[in-house]
Amino acid sequence: MRKIVAGKLHGIHVTEANLNYHGSITLDPDHCEEAGILPMEFVEIWNKSSGARISTYVILGERGSRCCILNGAAARTCQAGDQVIICNSVYVNESEITALKPHVLTFDKDNRIADRLTYSVERDQAGRYSFSILDEASARLPIPALVSSH
């Protein structure tokens, strides 16, 4: 079994850090549902502003609130306004990786969804893997890569 990205909220902004609540991250149910993140599911959180990396579980806030609230000890790792990446994962057999199509949401400064992307892994006839990021129209987007300088 391999641990694979299942969904991601990329670049969502922390709306509050609540040290006195008993743990977790509070997220808008609309964002969670679209990215495939479940209540009580453990997620990894990567703070783009500080580099902090933590793991906690999701609780659902008010629908439509666009909230992203770090609670308890997690509140020590993020400040309101920080941009974070929230990622859930799933364990799959390697043979199932091409069937998995993780949903990735990107956000503007007000936590409105800016882009809806899909990750896709394919295999060619020789069995080699390729990776694509697709936009809402299923068009392939550029992937950062080292460009050789000949």
PDB file of C-alpha atoms in Angstrom:
ATOM      1  CA  MET A   1       0.000   0.000   0.000  1.00  0.00           C
ATOM      2  CA  ARG A   2       1.175   3.495  -0.864  1.00  0.00           C
ATOM      3  CA  LYS A   3       0.115   6.746   0.811  1.00  0.00           C
ATOM      4  CA  ILE A   4      -1.214   9.015  -1.932  1.00  0.00           C
ATOM      5  CA  VAL A   5      -2.672  12.541  -2.007  1.00  0.00           C
ATOM      6  CA  ALA A   6      -6.472  12.301  -1.964  1.00  0.00           C
ATOM      7  CA  GLY A   7      -7.426  15.993  -1.930  1.00  0.00           C
ATOM      8  CA  LYS A   8      -5.928  19.372  -1.213  1.00  0.00           C
ATOM      9  CA  LEU A   9      -6.842  22.904  -0.196  1.00  0.00           C
ATOM     10  CA  HIS A  10      -3.887  24.835  -1.602  1.00  0.00           C
ATOM     11  CA  GLY A  11      -3.153  28.370  -0.453  1.00  0.00           C
ATOM     12  CA  ILE A  12      -6.170  28.801   1.810  1.00  0.00           C
ATOM     13  CA  HIS A  13      -5.690  31.613   4.327  1.00  0.00           C
ATOM     14  CA  VAL A  14      -5.923  31.080   8.078  1.00  0.00           C
ATOM     15  CA  THR A  15      -8.864  33.117   9.373  1.00  0.00           C
ATOM     16  CA  GLU A  16      -8.225  32.550  13.081  1.00  0.00           C
ATOM     17  CA  ALA A  17      -5.901  30.799  15.514  1.00  0.00           C
ATOM     18  CA  ASN A  18      -7.779  29.649  18.630  1.00  0.00           C
ATOM     19  CA  LEU A  19      -5.323  28.399  21.254  1.00  0.00           C
ATOM     20  CA  ASN A  20      -8.015  27.740  23.867  1.00  0.00           C
ATOM     21  CA  TYR A  21     -10.085  25.275  21.836  1.00  0.00           C
ATOM     22  CA  HIS A  22      -9.241  21.596  22.320  1.00  0.00           C
ATOM     23  CA  GLY A  23      -7.481  20.877  19.060  1.00  0.00           C
ATOM     24  CA  SER A  24      -8.189  20.363  15.360  1.00  0.00           C
ATOM     25  CA  ILE A  25      -8.725  22.581  12.342  1.00  0.00           C
ATOM     26  CA  THR A  26     -12.139  24.067  11.578  1.00  0.00           C
ATOM     27  CA  LEU A  27     -12.951  24.238   7.876  1.00  0.00           C
ATOM     28  CA  ASP A  28     -15.901  25.291   5.724  1.00  0.00           C
ATOM     29  CA  PRO A  29     -17.882  22.137   4.819  1.00  0.00           C
ATOM     30  CA  ASP A  30     -18.264  23.394   1.227  1.00  0.00           C
ATOM     31  CA  HIS A  31     -14.474  23.412   0.762  1.00  0.00           C
ATOM     32  CA  CYS A  32     -14.092  20.009   2.419  1.00  0.00           C
ATOM     33  CA  GLU A  33     -16.794  18.342   0.340  1.00  0.00           C
ATOM     34  CA  GLU A  34     -15.388  19.649  -2.922  1.00  0.00           C
ATOM     35  CA  ALA A  35     -11.852  18.483  -2.074  1.00  0.00           C
ATOM     36  CA  GLY A  36     -13.024  15.141  -0.623  1.00  0.00           C
ATOM     37  CA  ILE A  37     -11.973  15.871   2.971  1.00  0.00           C
ATOM     38  CA  LEU A  38     -14.138  14.236   5.640  1.00  0.00           C
ATOM     39  CA  PRO A  39     -15.011  15.434   9.147  1.00  0.00           C
ATOM     40  CA  MET A  40     -12.701  13.853  11.766  1.00  0.00           C
ATOM     41  CA  GLU A  41     -10.214  12.927   9.026  1.00  0.00           C
ATOM     42  CA  PHE A  42      -6.555  13.530   9.783  1.00  0.00           C
ATOM     43  CA  VAL A  43      -4.909  16.038   7.477  1.00  0.00           C
ATOM     44  CA  GLU A  44      -1.441  17.418   7.082  1.00  0.00           C
ATOM     45  CA  ILE A  45      -1.064  21.197   7.157  1.00  0.00           C
ATOM     46  CA  TRP A  46       1.890  22.972   5.636  1.00  0.00           C
ATOM     47  CA  ASN A  47       2.276  26.664   6.434  1.00  0.00           C
ATOM     48  CA  LYS A  48       3.564  28.505   3.345  1.00  0.00           C
ATOM     49  CA  SER A  49       4.339  31.574   5.472  1.00  0.00           C
ATOM     50  CA  SER A  50       6.461  29.927   8.205  1.00  0.00           C
ATOM     51  CA  GLY A  51       7.307  26.468   6.885  1.00  0.00           C
ATOM     52  CA  ALA A  52       5.639  24.779   9.890  1.00  0.00           C
ATOM     53  CA  ARG A  53       4.235  21.308   9.192  1.00  0.00           C
ATOM     54  CA  ILE A  54       1.615  19.737  11.449  1.00  0.00           C
ATOM     55  CA  SER A  55      -1.010  17.022  11.487  1.00  0.00           C
ATOM     56  CA  THR A  56      -4.461  17.313  13.053  1.00  0.00           C
ATOM     57  CA  TYR A  57      -8.064  16.344  12.393  1.00  0.00           C
ATOM     58  CA  VAL A  58     -10.864  18.262  10.679  1.00  0.00           C
ATOM     59  CA  ILE A  59     -14.008  19.600  12.271  1.00  0.00           C
ATOM     60  CA  LEU A  60     -16.646  21.347  10.213  1.00  0.00           C
ATOM     61  CA  GLY A  61     -17.430  25.016  10.743  1.00  0.00           C
ATOM     62  CA  GLU A  62     -20.268  27.067   9.368  1.00  0.00           C
ATOM     63  CA  ARG A  63     -21.186  26.298   5.766  1.00  0.00           C
ATOM     64  CA  GLY A  64     -20.268  29.175   3.468  1.00  0.00           C
ATOM     65  CA  SER A  65     -18.037  30.858   6.061  1.00  0.00           C
ATOM     66  CA  ARG A  66     -14.775  30.172   4.141  1.00  0.00           C
ATOM     67  CA  CYS A  67     -13.172  29.620   7.559  1.00  0.00           C
ATOM     68  CA  CYS A  68      -9.802  28.041   8.238  1.00  0.00           C
ATOM     69  CA  ILE A  69      -9.268  28.062  12.004  1.00  0.00           C
ATOM     70  CA  LEU A  70      -6.334  26.374  13.712  1.00  0.00           C
ATOM     71  CA  ASN A  71      -7.317  25.202  17.194  1.00  0.00           C
ATOM     72  CA  GLY A  72      -5.405  24.139  20.307  1.00  0.00           C
ATOM     73  CA  ALA A  73      -1.717  23.349  19.859  1.00  0.00           C
ATOM     74  CA  ALA A  74      -2.084  23.812  16.083  1.00  0.00           C
ATOM     75  CA  ALA A  75      -2.818  27.498  16.765  1.00  0.00           C
ATOM     76  CA  ARG A  76       0.821  27.925  17.805  1.00  0.00           C
ATOM     77  CA  THR A  77       1.950  27.117  14.241  1.00  0.00           C
ATOM     78  CA  CYS A  78      -0.184  29.602  12.282  1.00  0.00           C
ATOM     79  CA  GLN A  79      -1.368  33.180  12.486  1.00  0.00           C
ATOM     80  CA  ALA A  80      -4.437  34.726  10.907  1.00  0.00           C
ATOM     81  CA  GLY A  81      -3.527  35.619   7.337  1.00  0.00           C
ATOM     82  CA  ASP A  82      -0.957  32.831   6.864  1.00  0.00           C
ATOM     83  CA  GLN A  83      -1.362  30.797   3.682  1.00  0.00           C
ATOM     84  CA  VAL A  84      -1.506  27.053   4.282  1.00  0.00           C
ATOM     85  CA  ILE A  85      -1.833  23.855   2.282  1.00  0.00           C
ATOM     86  CA  ILE A  86      -4.169  21.244   3.748  1.00  0.00           C
ATOM     87  CA  CYS A  87      -3.855  17.741   2.344  1.00  0.00           C
ATOM     88  CA  ASN A  88      -5.585  14.462   3.076  1.00  0.00           C
ATOM     89  CA  SER A  89      -4.338  11.099   1.871  1.00  0.00           C
ATOM     90  CA  VAL A  90      -5.447   7.579   1.164  1.00  0.00           C
ATOM     91  CA  TYR A  91      -3.647   4.242   1.051  1.00  0.00           C
ATOM     92  CA  VAL A  92      -3.944   2.412  -2.276  1.00  0.00           C
ATOM     93  CA  ASN A  93      -2.311  -0.461  -4.060  1.00  0.00           C
ATOM     94  CA  GLU A  94       0.071   0.780  -6.723  1.00  0.00           C
ATOM     95  CA  SER A  95      -2.196  -0.718  -9.383  1.00  0.00           C
ATOM     96  CA  GLU A  96      -4.989   1.663  -8.268  1.00  0.00           C
ATOM     97  CA  ILE A  97      -3.025   4.910  -8.619  1.00  0.00           C
ATOM     98  CA  THR A  98      -4.283   5.678 -12.129  1.00  0.00           C
ATOM     99  CA  ALA A  99      -7.902   5.484 -10.932  1.00  0.00           C
ATOM    100  CA  LEU A 100      -7.329   8.090  -8.195  1.00  0.00           C
ATOM    101  CA  LYS A 101      -8.093  11.658  -9.329  1.00  0.00           C
ATOM    102  CA  PRO A 102      -7.472  13.990  -6.365  1.00  0.00           C
ATOM    103  CA  HIS A 103      -9.331  17.316  -6.337  1.00  0.00           C
ATOM    104  CA  VAL A 104      -7.212  20.370  -5.583  1.00  0.00           C
ATOM    105  CA  LEU A 105      -8.737  23.747  -4.793  1.00  0.00           C
ATOM    106  CA  THR A 106      -6.732  26.986  -4.870  1.00  0.00           C
ATOM    107  CA  PHE A 107      -7.891  30.157  -3.140  1.00  0.00           C
ATOM    108  CA  ASP A 108      -7.870  33.937  -3.375  1.00  0.00           C
ATOM    109  CA  LYS A 109      -7.111  36.175  -0.378  1.00  0.00           C
ATOM    110  CA  ASP A 110     -10.740  35.920   0.823  1.00  0.00           C
ATOM    111  CA  ASN A 111     -10.750  32.094   0.691  1.00  0.00           C
ATOM    112  CA  ARG A 112     -12.953  32.022  -2.351  1.00  0.00           C
ATOM    113  CA  ILE A 113     -12.095  29.168  -4.699  1.00  0.00           C
ATOM    114  CA  ALA A 114      -9.847  30.486  -7.479  1.00  0.00           C
ATOM    115  CA  ASP A 115      -9.145  27.211  -9.326  1.00  0.00           C
ATOM    116  CA  ARG A 116     -10.484  23.675  -9.327  1.00  0.00           C
ATOM    117  CA  LEU A 117      -7.752  21.276 -10.415  1.00  0.00           C
ATOM    118  CA  THR A 118      -7.387  17.520 -10.705  1.00  0.00           C
ATOM    119  CA  TYR A 119      -4.227  15.461 -10.369  1.00  0.00           C
ATOM    120  CA  SER A 120      -3.944  12.548 -12.753  1.00  0.00           C
ATOM    121  CA  VAL A 121      -1.428   9.719 -13.070  1.00  0.00           C
ATOM    122  CA  GLU A 122      -1.280   7.717 -16.284  1.00  0.00           C
ATOM    123  CA  ARG A 123       0.845   4.855 -17.579  1.00  0.00           C
ATOM    124  CA  ASP A 124       2.117   4.609 -21.119  1.00  0.00           C
ATOM    125  CA  GLN A 125       2.392   1.396 -23.140  1.00  0.00           C
ATOM    126  CA  ALA A 126       5.853   0.766 -21.690  1.00  0.00           C
ATOM    127  CA  GLY A 127       4.400   0.980 -18.157  1.00  0.00           C
ATOM    128  CA  ARG A 128       6.067   4.290 -17.315  1.00  0.00           C
ATOM    129  CA  TYR A 129       4.189   6.800 -15.173  1.00  0.00           C
ATOM    130  CA  SER A 130       3.290  10.323 -16.186  1.00  0.00           C
ATOM    131  CA  PHE A 131       1.658  13.018 -14.066  1.00  0.00           C
ATOM    132  CA  SER A 132      -0.756  15.738 -15.155  1.00  0.00           C
ATOM    133  CA  ILE A 133      -2.493  18.652 -13.517  1.00  0.00           C
ATOM    134  CA  LEU A 134      -5.817  19.315 -15.218  1.00  0.00           C
ATOM    135  CA  ASP A 135      -7.967  22.440 -15.056  1.00  0.00           C
ATOM    136  CA  GLU A 136     -11.779  22.445 -14.948  1.00  0.00           C
ATOM    137  CA  ALA A 137     -11.936  21.893 -18.715  1.00  0.00           C
ATOM    138  CA  SER A 138      -9.525  18.920 -18.387  1.00  0.00           C
ATOM    139  CA  ALA A 139      -6.771  20.866 -20.146  1.00  0.00           C
ATOM    140  CA  ARG A 140      -3.252  19.982 -19.032  1.00  0.00           C
ATOM    141  CA  LEU A 141      -1.468  22.703 -17.087  1.00  0.00           C
ATOM    142  CA  PRO A 142       2.312  23.241 -17.048  1.00  0.00           C
ATOM    143  CA  ILE A 143       4.263  21.412 -14.350  1.00  0.00           C
ATOM    144  CA  PRO A 144       7.402  22.973 -12.867  1.00  0.00           C
ATOM    145  CA  ALA A 145      10.431  21.171 -14.280  1.00  0.00           C
ATOM    146  CA  LEU A 146      14.142  21.670 -14.622  1.00  0.00           C
ATOM    147  CA  VAL A 147      14.854  23.176 -18.006  1.00  0.00           C
ATOM    148  CA  SER A 148      18.207  22.205 -19.436  1.00  0.00           C
ATOM    149  CA  SER A 149      20.379  24.997 -20.783  1.00  0.00           C
ATOM    150  CA  HIS A 150      22.057  23.726 -23.919  1.00  0.00           C
TER     151      HIS A 150
END
